[in-house]
Amino acid sequence: RGRDEGDIVDYTVPFFFLDRLAVDVQRGIVTLHEREGSTPSASDAAVPEYAPRCLPVVFRMDHAMATIWDQIAKRFRMSSRPEHIVNYVGPVCEHPRLLGISCRQGPEGEQLWDDGSRYVGSWEAHVYHGQGQLLD
């Protein structure tokens, strides 16, 4: 979704739809690459307003800004698809409806949240299930 601000275009793409971003520092180009199967087609019945209509998104910037984007992409590992769930250790499976998305599934998984609380136990379809403990 884009908004024209005269000499600047404000464009928002939720990270859910992105697989990775690529930065070409020498040319000052940043490319946001689509996650396979995440962008709805025009024929999809209920396309959310926030869904991008066209990916990849490519934009140009000066060398200094491209260097900053490159450092951020490397620091937060945005140049490749994430292969794990943050702060989770345990079994996972492919999400049944969202291509390329992992979900917690199976016995003996452990999730730690930023507030220090954690859950240790079984998971089914990404939620607590069966035996487990929620610890403060």
PDB file of C-alpha atoms in Angstrom:
ATOM      1  CA  ARG A   1       0.000   0.000   0.000  1.00  0.00           C
ATOM      2  CA  GLY A   2       1.596   3.264  -1.061  1.00  0.00           C
ATOM      3  CA  ARG A   3       0.982   6.889  -0.243  1.00  0.00           C
ATOM      4  CA  ASP A   4       2.476   9.722  -2.327  1.00  0.00           C
ATOM      5  CA  GLU A   5       4.019  12.520  -0.260  1.00  0.00           C
ATOM      6  CA  GLY A   6       5.224  14.615  -3.208  1.00  0.00           C
ATOM      7  CA  ASP A   7       8.915  13.802  -3.482  1.00  0.00           C
ATOM      8  CA  ILE A   8       8.637  10.772  -1.136  1.00  0.00           C
ATOM      9  CA  VAL A   9       6.455   7.676  -1.436  1.00  0.00           C
ATOM     10  CA  ASP A  10       5.484   6.001   1.841  1.00  0.00           C
ATOM     11  CA  TYR A  11       5.010   2.275   1.127  1.00  0.00           C
ATOM     12  CA  THR A  12       4.108  -0.349   3.732  1.00  0.00           C
ATOM     13  CA  VAL A  13       4.622  -4.117   3.249  1.00  0.00           C
ATOM     14  CA  PRO A  14       3.906  -6.401   6.244  1.00  0.00           C
ATOM     15  CA  PHE A  15       6.876  -8.709   6.918  1.00  0.00           C
ATOM     16  CA  PHE A  16       4.546 -11.718   6.681  1.00  0.00           C
ATOM     17  CA  PHE A  17       4.602 -11.332   2.899  1.00  0.00           C
ATOM     18  CA  LEU A  18       8.388 -11.095   2.603  1.00  0.00           C
ATOM     19  CA  ASP A  19      10.887 -13.887   2.182  1.00  0.00           C
ATOM     20  CA  ARG A  20      14.028 -11.766   2.322  1.00  0.00           C
ATOM     21  CA  LEU A  21      15.492  -8.454   1.362  1.00  0.00           C
ATOM     22  CA  ALA A  22      18.539  -7.879  -0.781  1.00  0.00           C
ATOM     23  CA  VAL A  23      20.753  -4.789  -0.652  1.00  0.00           C
ATOM     24  CA  ASP A  24      23.073  -3.785  -3.477  1.00  0.00           C
ATOM     25  CA  VAL A  25      25.177  -1.147  -1.712  1.00  0.00           C
ATOM     26  CA  GLN A  26      27.218  -0.230  -4.810  1.00  0.00           C
ATOM     27  CA  ARG A  27      24.109   0.578  -6.873  1.00  0.00           C
ATOM     28  CA  GLY A  28      22.040   1.847  -3.898  1.00  0.00           C
ATOM     29  CA  ILE A  29      19.178  -0.593  -4.520  1.00  0.00           C
ATOM     30  CA  VAL A  30      17.064  -2.478  -1.969  1.00  0.00           C
ATOM     31  CA  THR A  31      14.747  -5.297  -3.111  1.00  0.00           C
ATOM     32  CA  LEU A  32      11.981  -6.802  -0.970  1.00  0.00           C
ATOM     33  CA  HIS A  33      11.377 -10.367  -2.204  1.00  0.00           C
ATOM     34  CA  GLU A  34       8.012 -12.104  -1.924  1.00  0.00           C
ATOM     35  CA  ARG A  35       7.462 -15.157   0.257  1.00  0.00           C
ATOM     36  CA  GLU A  36       6.283 -17.909  -2.085  1.00  0.00           C
ATOM     37  CA  GLY A  37       2.502 -18.185  -2.122  1.00  0.00           C
ATOM     38  CA  SER A  38       1.923 -15.229   0.226  1.00  0.00           C
ATOM     39  CA  THR A  39       0.690 -12.611  -2.228  1.00  0.00           C
ATOM     40  CA  PRO A  40      -2.981 -13.121  -3.037  1.00  0.00           C
ATOM     41  CA  SER A  41      -4.019 -13.032  -6.671  1.00  0.00           C
ATOM     42  CA  ALA A  42      -6.624 -10.604  -7.970  1.00  0.00           C
ATOM     43  CA  SER A  43      -9.112 -13.488  -8.181  1.00  0.00           C
ATOM     44  CA  ASP A  44      -8.879 -14.280  -4.433  1.00  0.00           C
ATOM     45  CA  ALA A  45     -12.224 -13.533  -2.778  1.00  0.00           C
ATOM     46  CA  ALA A  46     -11.184 -11.868   0.489  1.00  0.00           C
ATOM     47  CA  VAL A  47      -7.892 -10.102  -0.193  1.00  0.00           C
ATOM     48  CA  PRO A  48      -6.962  -8.070   2.902  1.00  0.00           C
ATOM     49  CA  GLU A  49      -6.342  -4.358   2.361  1.00  0.00           C
ATOM     50  CA  TYR A  50      -2.798  -4.658   3.710  1.00  0.00           C
ATOM     51  CA  ALA A  51      -1.794  -7.377   1.212  1.00  0.00           C
ATOM     52  CA  PRO A  52       0.758  -6.166  -1.340  1.00  0.00           C
ATOM     53  CA  ARG A  53      -0.500  -6.201  -4.912  1.00  0.00           C
ATOM     54  CA  CYS A  54       2.906  -6.603  -6.537  1.00  0.00           C
ATOM     55  CA  LEU A  55       6.241  -7.907  -5.283  1.00  0.00           C
ATOM     56  CA  PRO A  56       9.184  -7.614  -5.421  1.00  0.00           C
ATOM     57  CA  VAL A  57       9.391  -3.967  -4.378  1.00  0.00           C
ATOM     58  CA  VAL A  58      12.609  -2.306  -5.524  1.00  0.00           C
ATOM     59  CA  PHE A  59      13.738   1.142  -4.421  1.00  0.00           C
ATOM     60  CA  ARG A  60      16.846   3.273  -4.804  1.00  0.00           C
ATOM     61  CA  MET A  61      18.714   5.289  -2.157  1.00  0.00           C
ATOM     62  CA  ASP A  62      22.047   6.983  -1.666  1.00  0.00           C
ATOM     63  CA  HIS A  63      25.159   4.982  -0.767  1.00  0.00           C
ATOM     64  CA  ALA A  64      25.087   5.912   2.952  1.00  0.00           C
ATOM     65  CA  MET A  65      21.472   4.749   3.397  1.00  0.00           C
ATOM     66  CA  ALA A  66      22.136   1.559   1.393  1.00  0.00           C
ATOM     67  CA  THR A  67      25.050   0.795   3.727  1.00  0.00           C
ATOM     68  CA  ILE A  68      22.758   1.216   6.757  1.00  0.00           C
ATOM     69  CA  TRP A  69      20.090  -1.060   5.195  1.00  0.00           C
ATOM     70  CA  ASP A  70      22.787  -3.633   4.418  1.00  0.00           C
ATOM     71  CA  GLN A  71      24.036  -3.620   8.017  1.00  0.00           C
ATOM     72  CA  ILE A  72      20.497  -3.963   9.387  1.00  0.00           C
ATOM     73  CA  ALA A  73      19.699  -6.819   6.991  1.00  0.00           C
ATOM     74  CA  LYS A  74      22.856  -8.676   8.040  1.00  0.00           C
ATOM     75  CA  ARG A  75      22.449  -8.011  11.766  1.00  0.00           C
ATOM     76  CA  PHE A  76      18.864  -9.240  11.865  1.00  0.00           C
ATOM     77  CA  ARG A  77      19.415 -12.014   9.272  1.00  0.00           C
ATOM     78  CA  MET A  78      16.866 -10.540   6.862  1.00  0.00           C
ATOM     79  CA  SER A  79      18.735 -11.629   3.730  1.00  0.00           C
ATOM     80  CA  SER A  80      17.410 -15.169   3.998  1.00  0.00           C
ATOM     81  CA  ARG A  81      14.186 -16.818   5.027  1.00  0.00           C
ATOM     82  CA  PRO A  82      13.901 -17.483   8.783  1.00  0.00           C
ATOM     83  CA  GLU A  83      14.042 -21.206   9.481  1.00  0.00           C
ATOM     84  CA  HIS A  84      12.958 -21.149  13.131  1.00  0.00           C
ATOM     85  CA  ILE A  85      10.467 -19.698  15.626  1.00  0.00           C
ATOM     86  CA  VAL A  86      12.151 -17.102  17.845  1.00  0.00           C
ATOM     87  CA  ASN A  87      12.962 -18.370  21.377  1.00  0.00           C
ATOM     88  CA  TYR A  88      11.385 -21.783  20.706  1.00  0.00           C
ATOM     89  CA  VAL A  89      13.122 -25.136  21.002  1.00  0.00           C
ATOM     90  CA  GLY A  90      11.179 -28.204  19.952  1.00  0.00           C
ATOM     91  CA  PRO A  91       9.401 -29.953  17.097  1.00  0.00           C
ATOM     92  CA  VAL A  92       7.719 -27.986  14.301  1.00  0.00           C
ATOM     93  CA  CYS A  93       5.607 -28.721  11.227  1.00  0.00           C
ATOM     94  CA  GLU A  94       4.521 -26.824   8.131  1.00  0.00           C
ATOM     95  CA  HIS A  95       1.448 -24.645   8.776  1.00  0.00           C
ATOM     96  CA  PRO A  96      -1.609 -26.341   7.220  1.00  0.00           C
ATOM     97  CA  ARG A  97      -2.846 -23.203   5.408  1.00  0.00           C
ATOM     98  CA  LEU A  98       0.119 -20.812   5.182  1.00  0.00           C
ATOM     99  CA  LEU A  99       2.814 -21.980   2.776  1.00  0.00           C
ATOM    100  CA  GLY A 100       6.339 -21.622   4.140  1.00  0.00           C
ATOM    101  CA  ILE A 101       5.267 -20.911   7.738  1.00  0.00           C
ATOM    102  CA  SER A 102       6.360 -23.170  10.598  1.00  0.00           C
ATOM    103  CA  CYS A 103       4.209 -23.995  13.578  1.00  0.00           C
ATOM    104  CA  ARG A 104       4.936 -25.520  16.946  1.00  0.00           C
ATOM    105  CA  GLN A 105       3.792 -29.154  16.947  1.00  0.00           C
ATOM    106  CA  GLY A 106       4.507 -32.164  19.134  1.00  0.00           C
ATOM    107  CA  PRO A 107       5.706 -33.140  22.587  1.00  0.00           C
ATOM    108  CA  GLU A 108       8.371 -31.460  24.676  1.00  0.00           C
ATOM    109  CA  GLY A 109       8.636 -28.003  23.143  1.00  0.00           C
ATOM    110  CA  GLU A 110       9.809 -24.975  25.103  1.00  0.00           C
ATOM    111  CA  GLN A 111       8.883 -21.343  24.343  1.00  0.00           C
ATOM    112  CA  LEU A 112      10.493 -18.411  26.154  1.00  0.00           C
ATOM    113  CA  TRP A 113       8.825 -14.972  25.943  1.00  0.00           C
ATOM    114  CA  ASP A 114      10.479 -11.561  26.294  1.00  0.00           C
ATOM    115  CA  ASP A 115       8.856 -11.008  29.720  1.00  0.00           C
ATOM    116  CA  GLY A 116      10.732 -14.067  31.068  1.00  0.00           C
ATOM    117  CA  SER A 117       7.742 -16.409  31.199  1.00  0.00           C
ATOM    118  CA  ARG A 118       7.966 -19.727  29.411  1.00  0.00           C
ATOM    119  CA  TYR A 119       5.911 -22.751  28.490  1.00  0.00           C
ATOM    120  CA  VAL A 120       7.359 -26.248  28.595  1.00  0.00           C
ATOM    121  CA  GLY A 121       5.215 -29.064  27.237  1.00  0.00           C
ATOM    122  CA  SER A 122       3.172 -30.307  24.295  1.00  0.00           C
ATOM    123  CA  TRP A 123       2.000 -28.256  21.304  1.00  0.00           C
ATOM    124  CA  GLU A 124      -0.640 -28.820  18.659  1.00  0.00           C
ATOM    125  CA  ALA A 125      -1.205 -26.470  15.733  1.00  0.00           C
ATOM    126  CA  HIS A 126       0.970 -23.768  17.378  1.00  0.00           C
ATOM    127  CA  VAL A 127      -0.923 -23.684  20.727  1.00  0.00           C
ATOM    128  CA  TYR A 128      -0.516 -25.365  24.122  1.00  0.00           C
ATOM    129  CA  HIS A 129      -1.959 -28.878  24.104  1.00  0.00           C
ATOM    130  CA  GLY A 130      -2.024 -31.743  26.581  1.00  0.00           C
ATOM    131  CA  GLN A 131       0.684 -31.945  29.245  1.00  0.00           C
ATOM    132  CA  GLY A 132       2.710 -28.822  29.997  1.00  0.00           C
ATOM    133  CA  GLN A 133       3.541 -26.021  32.412  1.00  0.00           C
ATOM    134  CA  LEU A 134       3.396 -22.259  32.095  1.00  0.00           C
ATOM    135  CA  LEU A 135       6.202 -20.858  34.268  1.00  0.00           C
ATOM    136  CA  ASP A 136       6.790 -17.265  35.427  1.00  0.00           C
TER     137      ASP A 136
END
